[in-house]
Amino acid sequence: MNVPVERLAALFGVLVALFASTAANSAPPVTEQLSAATRQLLIEEMQSLATAMGPLHTAVVVGDHGTVAEQARRIHDSFILKRKLSREQRTEITALTPSFLESDRRFHALAAGLAQAGSQRNSALQRFYFGEMSRACVSCHRDFALERFPGLRETADAGTHSH
């Protein structure tokens, strides 16, 4: 299967969320099959996403459209990993589950929508996309890394995925 580098790099934005928590694992994470080097890149990517999401939220709520467009575009483009993935790491990533890959694709599509809303100076649409991105993060953590994010267990147990 030939998957575009951009899509694989975007995948890392979601994958690294699996390593952001220090909670004890009760089950092996989805990414256990990845090499230590690939996991390290995921950690770096999550740190980049976390660094971008804070200022992005602030920009959305204060109407700083230029920052919204720039930060959302950086999230969409997956920061550093687009430049760092080796051929072997791309192969590792394609072995993950289709639903996991779809979750990642959706998250980055939402970031692209947010970037466009920022460029259009559309505050209502920015709030929508940022909220959907946040929900996508929670859903991915709950569905693929509940052992790392045990605070989401109530939501998963209740079958409540969003409002």
PDB file of C-alpha atoms in Angstrom, residues 11-99:
ATOM      1  CA  LEU A  11      -1.131  10.319  11.602  1.00  0.00           C
ATOM      2  CA  PHE A  12       1.594  11.058  14.090  1.00  0.00           C
ATOM      3  CA  GLY A  13      -0.360  14.023  15.416  1.00  0.00           C
ATOM      4  CA  VAL A  14      -2.952  11.644  16.801  1.00  0.00           C
ATOM      5  CA  LEU A  15      -0.621   8.804  17.655  1.00  0.00           C
ATOM      6  CA  VAL A  16       1.507  10.801  20.004  1.00  0.00           C
ATOM      7  CA  ALA A  17      -1.482  11.446  22.218  1.00  0.00           C
ATOM      8  CA  LEU A  18      -1.092   7.830  23.238  1.00  0.00           C
ATOM      9  CA  PHE A  19       2.158   8.720  24.974  1.00  0.00           C
ATOM     10  CA  ALA A  20       1.237  12.019  26.607  1.00  0.00           C
ATOM     11  CA  SER A  21      -0.151  10.560  29.818  1.00  0.00           C
ATOM     12  CA  THR A  22       1.893   9.060  32.620  1.00  0.00           C
ATOM     13  CA  ALA A  23      -0.981   6.916  33.857  1.00  0.00           C
ATOM     14  CA  ALA A  24      -0.193   3.248  34.430  1.00  0.00           C
ATOM     15  CA  ASN A  25      -1.033   0.911  31.573  1.00  0.00           C
ATOM     16  CA  SER A  26      -3.503  -1.874  32.161  1.00  0.00           C
ATOM     17  CA  ALA A  27      -3.524  -2.990  28.517  1.00  0.00           C
ATOM     18  CA  PRO A  28      -0.973  -2.660  25.735  1.00  0.00           C
ATOM     19  CA  PRO A  29      -1.389   0.529  23.698  1.00  0.00           C
ATOM     20  CA  VAL A  30      -2.242   0.374  20.006  1.00  0.00           C
ATOM     21  CA  THR A  31       1.263   1.586  19.203  1.00  0.00           C
ATOM     22  CA  GLU A  32       3.122  -1.127  21.107  1.00  0.00           C
ATOM     23  CA  GLN A  33       4.130  -2.635  17.776  1.00  0.00           C
ATOM     24  CA  LEU A  34       6.086   0.503  16.861  1.00  0.00           C
ATOM     25  CA  SER A  35       9.837   0.821  17.337  1.00  0.00           C
ATOM     26  CA  ALA A  36      11.301   2.929  20.131  1.00  0.00           C
ATOM     27  CA  ALA A  37      12.531   5.487  17.594  1.00  0.00           C
ATOM     28  CA  THR A  38       9.075   5.872  16.061  1.00  0.00           C
ATOM     29  CA  ARG A  39       7.480   6.167  19.502  1.00  0.00           C
ATOM     30  CA  GLN A  40       9.996   8.900  20.356  1.00  0.00           C
ATOM     31  CA  LEU A  41       8.958  10.829  17.252  1.00  0.00           C
ATOM     32  CA  LEU A  42       5.355  10.440  18.377  1.00  0.00           C
ATOM     33  CA  ILE A  43       6.189  11.911  21.761  1.00  0.00           C
ATOM     34  CA  GLU A  44       7.879  14.864  20.084  1.00  0.00           C
ATOM     35  CA  GLU A  45       4.859  15.333  17.835  1.00  0.00           C
ATOM     36  CA  MET A  46       2.429  15.297  20.777  1.00  0.00           C
ATOM     37  CA  GLN A  47       4.523  17.902  22.535  1.00  0.00           C
ATOM     38  CA  SER A  48       4.308  20.044  19.401  1.00  0.00           C
ATOM     39  CA  LEU A  49       0.543  19.586  19.225  1.00  0.00           C
ATOM     40  CA  ALA A  50       0.132  20.425  22.895  1.00  0.00           C
ATOM     41  CA  THR A  51       2.258  23.520  22.406  1.00  0.00           C
ATOM     42  CA  ALA A  52       0.064  24.605  19.476  1.00  0.00           C
ATOM     43  CA  MET A  53      -3.343  23.804  21.006  1.00  0.00           C
ATOM     44  CA  GLY A  54      -3.001  26.211  23.959  1.00  0.00           C
ATOM     45  CA  PRO A  55      -2.262  29.323  21.907  1.00  0.00           C
ATOM     46  CA  LEU A  56      -4.755  28.135  19.291  1.00  0.00           C
ATOM     47  CA  HIS A  57      -7.518  28.062  21.898  1.00  0.00           C
ATOM     48  CA  THR A  58      -6.560  31.523  23.091  1.00  0.00           C
ATOM     49  CA  ALA A  59      -6.497  32.834  19.516  1.00  0.00           C
ATOM     50  CA  VAL A  60      -9.973  31.397  18.835  1.00  0.00           C
ATOM     51  CA  VAL A  61     -11.535  32.963  21.933  1.00  0.00           C
ATOM     52  CA  VAL A  62      -9.962  36.406  21.401  1.00  0.00           C
ATOM     53  CA  GLY A  63     -10.512  36.604  17.638  1.00  0.00           C
ATOM     54  CA  ASP A  64      -6.854  36.484  16.596  1.00  0.00           C
ATOM     55  CA  HIS A  65      -7.668  35.114  13.158  1.00  0.00           C
ATOM     56  CA  GLY A  66      -4.101  35.150  11.829  1.00  0.00           C
ATOM     57  CA  THR A  67      -2.828  33.008  14.695  1.00  0.00           C
ATOM     58  CA  VAL A  68      -5.780  30.644  14.301  1.00  0.00           C
ATOM     59  CA  ALA A  69      -4.980  30.164  10.626  1.00  0.00           C
ATOM     60  CA  GLU A  70      -1.242  29.713  11.255  1.00  0.00           C
ATOM     61  CA  GLN A  71      -1.481  27.339  14.246  1.00  0.00           C
ATOM     62  CA  ALA A  72      -4.233  25.221  12.680  1.00  0.00           C
ATOM     63  CA  ARG A  73      -2.218  24.940   9.457  1.00  0.00           C
ATOM     64  CA  ARG A  74       0.817  23.799  11.481  1.00  0.00           C
ATOM     65  CA  ILE A  75      -1.310  21.144  13.172  1.00  0.00           C
ATOM     66  CA  HIS A  76      -2.676  20.028   9.827  1.00  0.00           C
ATOM     67  CA  ASP A  77       0.826  19.822   8.390  1.00  0.00           C
ATOM     68  CA  SER A  78       2.061  17.821  11.404  1.00  0.00           C
ATOM     69  CA  PHE A  79       5.025  19.947  12.328  1.00  0.00           C
ATOM     70  CA  ILE A  80       8.310  18.040  12.522  1.00  0.00           C
ATOM     71  CA  LEU A  81       7.401  14.519  11.528  1.00  0.00           C
ATOM     72  CA  LYS A  82       6.758  15.349   7.918  1.00  0.00           C
ATOM     73  CA  ARG A  83      10.506  15.870   7.630  1.00  0.00           C
ATOM     74  CA  LYS A  84      11.624  13.045   9.937  1.00  0.00           C
ATOM     75  CA  LEU A  85       9.783   9.877   8.876  1.00  0.00           C
ATOM     76  CA  SER A  86      11.955   7.163   7.411  1.00  0.00           C
ATOM     77  CA  ARG A  87      10.641   4.614   4.930  1.00  0.00           C
ATOM     78  CA  GLU A  88      10.645   1.967   7.681  1.00  0.00           C
ATOM     79  CA  GLN A  89       8.637   4.202  10.012  1.00  0.00           C
ATOM     80  CA  ARG A  90       6.075   4.834   7.291  1.00  0.00           C
ATOM     81  CA  THR A  91       5.702   1.072   6.944  1.00  0.00           C
ATOM     82  CA  GLU A  92       5.218   0.710  10.718  1.00  0.00           C
ATOM     83  CA  ILE A  93       2.438   3.273  10.696  1.00  0.00           C
ATOM     84  CA  THR A  94       0.501   1.631   7.879  1.00  0.00           C
ATOM     85  CA  ALA A  95       0.184  -1.501  10.060  1.00  0.00           C
ATOM     86  CA  LEU A  96      -2.143   0.269  12.510  1.00  0.00           C
ATOM     87  CA  THR A  97      -5.895  -0.363  12.476  1.00  0.00           C
ATOM     88  CA  PRO A  98      -8.079   1.263   9.805  1.00  0.00           C
ATOM     89  CA  SER A  99     -10.287   2.938  12.425  1.00  0.00           C
TER      90      SER A  99
END
